[in-house]
């Protein structure tokens, strides 16, 4: 019996028990955003502690932070083998509006081979799978093929305000060769995916001031600059008509897309018609020369998130307003640097600001883009494990959004990050009736177990970034 | 004793009594906007009725409308002579905030030769002067040198909702050769002015719709048109960098400025530095090739009064909004037609709307521009009357704003309109501590009286437009 057959046998015979254990975990309403649930956060951490013990992890601790605790555990006896740092979170989103749930958010229920509960997919279910994978291997072999460290935090849904400090302060304890995070999704039902890149973020607010008060547009109009005209001119200067960003040097650090990546995305046969239907537009629009997936995964953006100025109530008010403004965020891709991009935005605004007004620029929080090269052995090995279980090729994808904590790991520990997602975008995380497809629960357990063996084949140095 | 000396003698000896009468008029809190003051509106109308009688006007009536009544009176015995239609209003603005008034808004008080009260300048004081001019002439001569008709309405401060209908329905009764309105201002202290042109108005709202709901700017950003980008592109397309409106055909019906007009404006030595100080800007900005007065008096504008879209709260929200929009009004000059301009705006927007969004255009109310040629004999004669009394040249000016009722008179009765203003822009009409400089009250009485004699020299046909 090879290791995959052995994992399969173990997970099959224990399925009922595992599901019951997961339901216990899901019954704890560990909503990090609500202070009423402070005790539940502690309960969930203690549940993890017990679960770590049962799996055979060691050096287990519930590490306090200024917010909710981080639960740590490790197993470090695979001498000479790579060390995996696994990150997940035990906190969940609030559950409002409660009346839209078909079964209670904290009364887990299986319907149609889907497990319904808050946290089923995001992220308790996925965290649980990694614990059970360790437990299975320890049970079968009394040891693991690689070293593992687990950190499960309780504040991901409120922006991980204390995690960066925790990582900084525990750099040595957390030292590893690769990081695995299971908090993202598959490409689609039956379509496994490894997300190897995320976009970063840089943003500014632009404020335009004209006269010291609103002016009558009849009396002064035509002789005084209108701040709305000014902000419109600035905003429209950011892109050319083809959707390309016109800020000087904006693209200069963008890592070119590899032919293999373009080919891989093309092979996904992304359904643009379905997307148009879903979001309700007649046509898509983006930078020329790139497909929709390339545009949203691999190209930087400059998006105006808000514009304001003058009168926006019903009807007409003939005002020449004293001020106007806009909020802008850029999504960044490797190897763009948020600080550098903000500098270039400032220079562009300075160059394009019209006469007759003063313009100020305020910076928002920044986040670096993240990428683990898709041909990195840890990424490719994960792809292999998926393929063995799902019997279809693994998609190597990126995501247009930003997961700040990934960038923080990348930045502080400087390790390759493997995002192994088992969720589906249809699973209502952050919404009523969150659920998790048990098909991916079952298959995922086997993928994770197999991945430990795959990683054991590498020397530690093979996995470095 | 010529007629000016005789007027002077009459107004000098009756000054105290006239002021007391005006104070009685000002004591009536005829605030048209507040339904609590309905009785006061009637009282003010009756006060006028009595005052018309005292002056010697005939056929006096308080004509009901759907709102507050119009007070009518005439004197039509100057056979073969021109007929003047005088328009004014007896309603006043609300008085909030009351605590900022140094004396009660309806307790008229003279301080430093200024009469303080709501309506002192706008418009009861100026209406009163015209009645007293009639009274003076009737008193001296038992007749007037011209025919006069007075209509004083009670809804000017709420947009004259019933006046247009009243004029339409009483076209014959109101038939005249010229219209005089005293509801505007002088160019400055000691500087009489005749305003012979006002700008018209045409406006639209532009609504841009993208996806059916707000989208996450990370996930979709770069592949879907952003309605804020679209509205910015449309708005910035309306002007070139020099402030000229770039809408095709926008200027094609603009009547060229006469050299005499440009010369006259130049002679006013408009103080741009003082304006910059007053409104708080470092530099003025307008269409190239025109002075500030030319820009705001004689050139059309396209002003964005409001822009909206996406998130405008504190901080950042990485949204790609579903919609954005803007409100626009154009100030129009002779001979632009509001209907035609809106058509051209629509064509421009259609031509410049970016891909990936739908754009709708909604029209606002329209108003035609107004002009009585500055060399029209009625305008020049009014200038002469001012000069005789003020001993300085009269400025022939235009105004950047729109007075819808002037356009309505112009449109329905098709008569030359003479705007004889005696107010000063510093007199706080519409604000606490409204007042009227009695220097202009005294001089204005004489100007108006003299103007009747000036007009009597013309044949009716000389005055036609």
PDB file of C-alpha atoms in Angstrom, chain A residues 273-398:
ATOM      1  CA  UNK A 273     -19.628  35.924 -21.198  1.00  0.00           C
ATOM      2  CA  UNK A 274     -20.487  34.366 -17.851  1.00  0.00           C
ATOM      3  CA  UNK A 275     -18.594  37.137 -16.058  1.00  0.00           C
ATOM      4  CA  UNK A 276     -20.442  39.854 -17.984  1.00  0.00           C
ATOM      5  CA  UNK A 277     -23.709  38.195 -17.066  1.00  0.00           C
ATOM      6  CA  UNK A 278     -22.694  37.864 -13.415  1.00  0.00           C
ATOM      7  CA  UNK A 279     -21.695  41.494 -12.886  1.00  0.00           C
ATOM      8  CA  UNK A 280     -24.185  42.974 -15.341  1.00  0.00           C
ATOM      9  CA  UNK A 281     -22.098  44.770 -17.963  1.00  0.00           C
ATOM     10  CA  UNK A 282     -22.380  44.734 -21.743  1.00  0.00           C
ATOM     11  CA  UNK A 283     -18.669  44.747 -22.342  1.00  0.00           C
ATOM     12  CA  UNK A 284     -15.460  44.376 -20.385  1.00  0.00           C
ATOM     13  CA  UNK A 285     -12.824  47.080 -20.496  1.00  0.00           C
ATOM     14  CA  UNK A 286      -9.156  46.964 -19.629  1.00  0.00           C
ATOM     15  CA  UNK A 287      -5.599  47.559 -20.754  1.00  0.00           C
ATOM     16  CA  UNK A 288      -5.112  46.685 -24.407  1.00  0.00           C
ATOM     17  CA  UNK A 289      -3.009  43.653 -25.259  1.00  0.00           C
ATOM     18  CA  UNK A 290      -3.983  41.661 -22.176  1.00  0.00           C
ATOM     19  CA  UNK A 291      -6.748  39.160 -21.541  1.00  0.00           C
ATOM     20  CA  UNK A 292      -9.173  39.680 -18.662  1.00  0.00           C
ATOM     21  CA  UNK A 293      -7.266  37.264 -16.410  1.00  0.00           C
ATOM     22  CA  UNK A 294      -3.959  38.895 -17.313  1.00  0.00           C
ATOM     23  CA  UNK A 295      -5.445  42.323 -16.645  1.00  0.00           C
ATOM     24  CA  UNK A 296      -6.822  41.444 -13.227  1.00  0.00           C
ATOM     25  CA  UNK A 297      -4.114  39.032 -12.053  1.00  0.00           C
ATOM     26  CA  UNK A 298      -0.874  40.311 -13.478  1.00  0.00           C
ATOM     27  CA  UNK A 299      -1.232  43.959 -14.441  1.00  0.00           C
ATOM     28  CA  UNK A 300      -1.233  46.912 -12.080  1.00  0.00           C
ATOM     29  CA  UNK A 301      -4.254  49.196 -11.875  1.00  0.00           C
ATOM     30  CA  UNK A 302      -5.033  52.739 -10.874  1.00  0.00           C
ATOM     31  CA  UNK A 303      -8.596  52.770  -9.716  1.00  0.00           C
ATOM     32  CA  UNK A 304     -10.576  55.797  -8.534  1.00  0.00           C
ATOM     33  CA  UNK A 305     -12.613  54.491  -5.605  1.00  0.00           C
ATOM     34  CA  UNK A 306     -14.470  57.707  -4.930  1.00  0.00           C
ATOM     35  CA  UNK A 307     -14.947  61.223  -6.261  1.00  0.00           C
ATOM     36  CA  UNK A 308     -16.729  64.090  -4.575  1.00  0.00           C
ATOM     37  CA  UNK A 309     -17.338  67.800  -4.951  1.00  0.00           C
ATOM     38  CA  UNK A 310     -20.190  70.288  -5.037  1.00  0.00           C
ATOM     39  CA  UNK A 311     -23.854  69.424  -4.990  1.00  0.00           C
ATOM     40  CA  UNK A 312     -25.072  65.861  -5.336  1.00  0.00           C
ATOM     41  CA  UNK A 313     -28.643  66.112  -4.013  1.00  0.00           C
ATOM     42  CA  UNK A 314     -31.771  66.052  -6.099  1.00  0.00           C
ATOM     43  CA  UNK A 315     -32.206  68.618  -8.846  1.00  0.00           C
ATOM     44  CA  UNK A 316     -29.942  71.526  -9.537  1.00  0.00           C
ATOM     45  CA  UNK A 317     -27.811  73.891  -7.472  1.00  0.00           C
ATOM     46  CA  UNK A 318     -25.829  76.405  -9.447  1.00  0.00           C
ATOM     47  CA  UNK A 319     -22.765  76.308  -7.252  1.00  0.00           C
ATOM     48  CA  UNK A 320     -19.125  76.682  -8.184  1.00  0.00           C
ATOM     49  CA  UNK A 321     -17.785  74.586  -5.318  1.00  0.00           C
ATOM     50  CA  UNK A 322     -14.838  75.516  -3.125  1.00  0.00           C
ATOM     51  CA  UNK A 323     -13.402  72.023  -3.160  1.00  0.00           C
ATOM     52  CA  UNK A 324     -13.448  68.604  -4.728  1.00  0.00           C
ATOM     53  CA  UNK A 325     -11.470  65.442  -4.301  1.00  0.00           C
ATOM     54  CA  UNK A 326     -10.931  61.792  -5.086  1.00  0.00           C
ATOM     55  CA  UNK A 327      -9.707  58.601  -3.484  1.00  0.00           C
ATOM     56  CA  UNK A 328      -7.429  56.409  -5.506  1.00  0.00           C
ATOM     57  CA  UNK A 329      -5.899  52.989  -5.002  1.00  0.00           C
ATOM     58  CA  UNK A 330      -3.417  51.207  -7.218  1.00  0.00           C
ATOM     59  CA  UNK A 331      -3.147  47.442  -7.298  1.00  0.00           C
ATOM     60  CA  UNK A 332       0.522  46.606  -7.725  1.00  0.00           C
ATOM     61  CA  UNK A 333       2.267  43.604  -9.193  1.00  0.00           C
ATOM     62  CA  UNK A 334       5.820  42.303  -8.773  1.00  0.00           C
ATOM     63  CA  UNK A 335       8.253  44.066  -8.674  1.00  0.00           C
ATOM     64  CA  UNK A 336       6.487  47.381  -8.130  1.00  0.00           C
ATOM     65  CA  UNK A 337       7.231  49.097  -4.860  1.00  0.00           C
ATOM     66  CA  UNK A 338       4.350  50.961  -3.192  1.00  0.00           C
ATOM     67  CA  UNK A 339       6.611  53.774  -1.959  1.00  0.00           C
ATOM     68  CA  UNK A 340       7.999  54.292  -5.436  1.00  0.00           C
ATOM     69  CA  UNK A 341       4.517  54.241  -6.994  1.00  0.00           C
ATOM     70  CA  UNK A 342       3.224  56.870  -4.584  1.00  0.00           C
ATOM     71  CA  UNK A 343       6.190  59.069  -5.492  1.00  0.00           C
ATOM     72  CA  UNK A 344       5.331  58.698  -9.164  1.00  0.00           C
ATOM     73  CA  UNK A 345       1.667  59.470  -8.480  1.00  0.00           C
ATOM     74  CA  UNK A 346       2.708  62.624  -6.641  1.00  0.00           C
ATOM     75  CA  UNK A 347       4.917  63.715  -9.543  1.00  0.00           C
ATOM     76  CA  UNK A 348       2.122  63.029 -12.036  1.00  0.00           C
ATOM     77  CA  UNK A 349      -0.428  65.002 -10.029  1.00  0.00           C
ATOM     78  CA  UNK A 350       2.020  67.870  -9.623  1.00  0.00           C
ATOM     79  CA  UNK A 351       2.597  67.904 -13.377  1.00  0.00           C
ATOM     80  CA  UNK A 352      -1.094  67.714 -14.326  1.00  0.00           C
ATOM     81  CA  UNK A 353      -2.690  69.960 -11.759  1.00  0.00           C
ATOM     82  CA  UNK A 354      -4.548  72.783 -13.462  1.00  0.00           C
ATOM     83  CA  UNK A 355      -4.075  76.475 -12.763  1.00  0.00           C
ATOM     84  CA  UNK A 356      -6.108  78.326 -10.195  1.00  0.00           C
ATOM     85  CA  UNK A 357      -6.406  75.704  -7.465  1.00  0.00           C
ATOM     86  CA  UNK A 358      -4.247  74.147  -4.780  1.00  0.00           C
ATOM     87  CA  UNK A 359      -3.874  70.379  -4.720  1.00  0.00           C
ATOM     88  CA  UNK A 360      -2.855  68.247  -1.754  1.00  0.00           C
ATOM     89  CA  UNK A 361      -2.081  64.547  -1.723  1.00  0.00           C
ATOM     90  CA  UNK A 362      -2.542  62.312   1.333  1.00  0.00           C
ATOM     91  CA  UNK A 363      -1.157  58.778   1.397  1.00  0.00           C
ATOM     92  CA  UNK A 364      -3.085  55.686   2.478  1.00  0.00           C
ATOM     93  CA  UNK A 365      -1.677  52.389   3.813  1.00  0.00           C
ATOM     94  CA  UNK A 366       0.522  50.472   1.444  1.00  0.00           C
ATOM     95  CA  UNK A 367       1.008  46.756   0.754  1.00  0.00           C
ATOM     96  CA  UNK A 368       3.631  45.051  -1.366  1.00  0.00           C
ATOM     97  CA  UNK A 369       2.657  42.692  -4.147  1.00  0.00           C
ATOM     98  CA  UNK A 370       3.530  39.032  -3.602  1.00  0.00           C
ATOM     99  CA  UNK A 371       4.698  36.324  -5.922  1.00  0.00           C
ATOM    100  CA  UNK A 372       6.268  32.918  -5.576  1.00  0.00           C
ATOM    101  CA  UNK A 373       7.505  32.104  -9.062  1.00  0.00           C
ATOM    102  CA  UNK A 374       5.030  29.638 -10.510  1.00  0.00           C
ATOM    103  CA  UNK A 375       7.897  27.318 -11.473  1.00  0.00           C
ATOM    104  CA  UNK A 376       9.179  27.215  -7.899  1.00  0.00           C
ATOM    105  CA  UNK A 377       9.525  23.512  -6.883  1.00  0.00           C
ATOM    106  CA  UNK A 378       7.200  23.935  -3.857  1.00  0.00           C
ATOM    107  CA  UNK A 379       4.487  25.345  -6.134  1.00  0.00           C
ATOM    108  CA  UNK A 380       4.943  22.656  -8.755  1.00  0.00           C
ATOM    109  CA  UNK A 381       4.982  19.926  -6.107  1.00  0.00           C
ATOM    110  CA  UNK A 382       1.695  21.197  -4.681  1.00  0.00           C
ATOM    111  CA  UNK A 383       0.280  21.106  -8.196  1.00  0.00           C
ATOM    112  CA  UNK A 384       1.342  17.449  -8.505  1.00  0.00           C
ATOM    113  CA  UNK A 385      -0.384  16.510  -5.242  1.00  0.00           C
ATOM    114  CA  UNK A 386      -3.626  18.091  -6.430  1.00  0.00           C
ATOM    115  CA  UNK A 387      -3.385  16.305  -9.762  1.00  0.00           C
ATOM    116  CA  UNK A 388      -2.907  12.912  -8.152  1.00  0.00           C
ATOM    117  CA  UNK A 389      -6.118  13.307  -6.165  1.00  0.00           C
ATOM    118  CA  UNK A 390      -8.307  15.320  -8.553  1.00  0.00           C
ATOM    119  CA  UNK A 391      -7.064  13.608 -11.728  1.00  0.00           C
ATOM    120  CA  UNK A 392      -7.055  16.910 -13.649  1.00  0.00           C
ATOM    121  CA  UNK A 393      -4.244  19.385 -14.236  1.00  0.00           C
ATOM    122  CA  UNK A 394      -3.763  21.998 -11.513  1.00  0.00           C
ATOM    123  CA  UNK A 395      -4.273  25.616 -12.545  1.00  0.00           C
ATOM    124  CA  UNK A 396      -1.511  27.997 -11.554  1.00  0.00           C
ATOM    125  CA  UNK A 397      -3.299  31.242 -10.918  1.00  0.00           C
ATOM    126  CA  UNK A 398      -2.837  34.626  -9.411  1.00  0.00           C
TER     127      UNK A 398
END
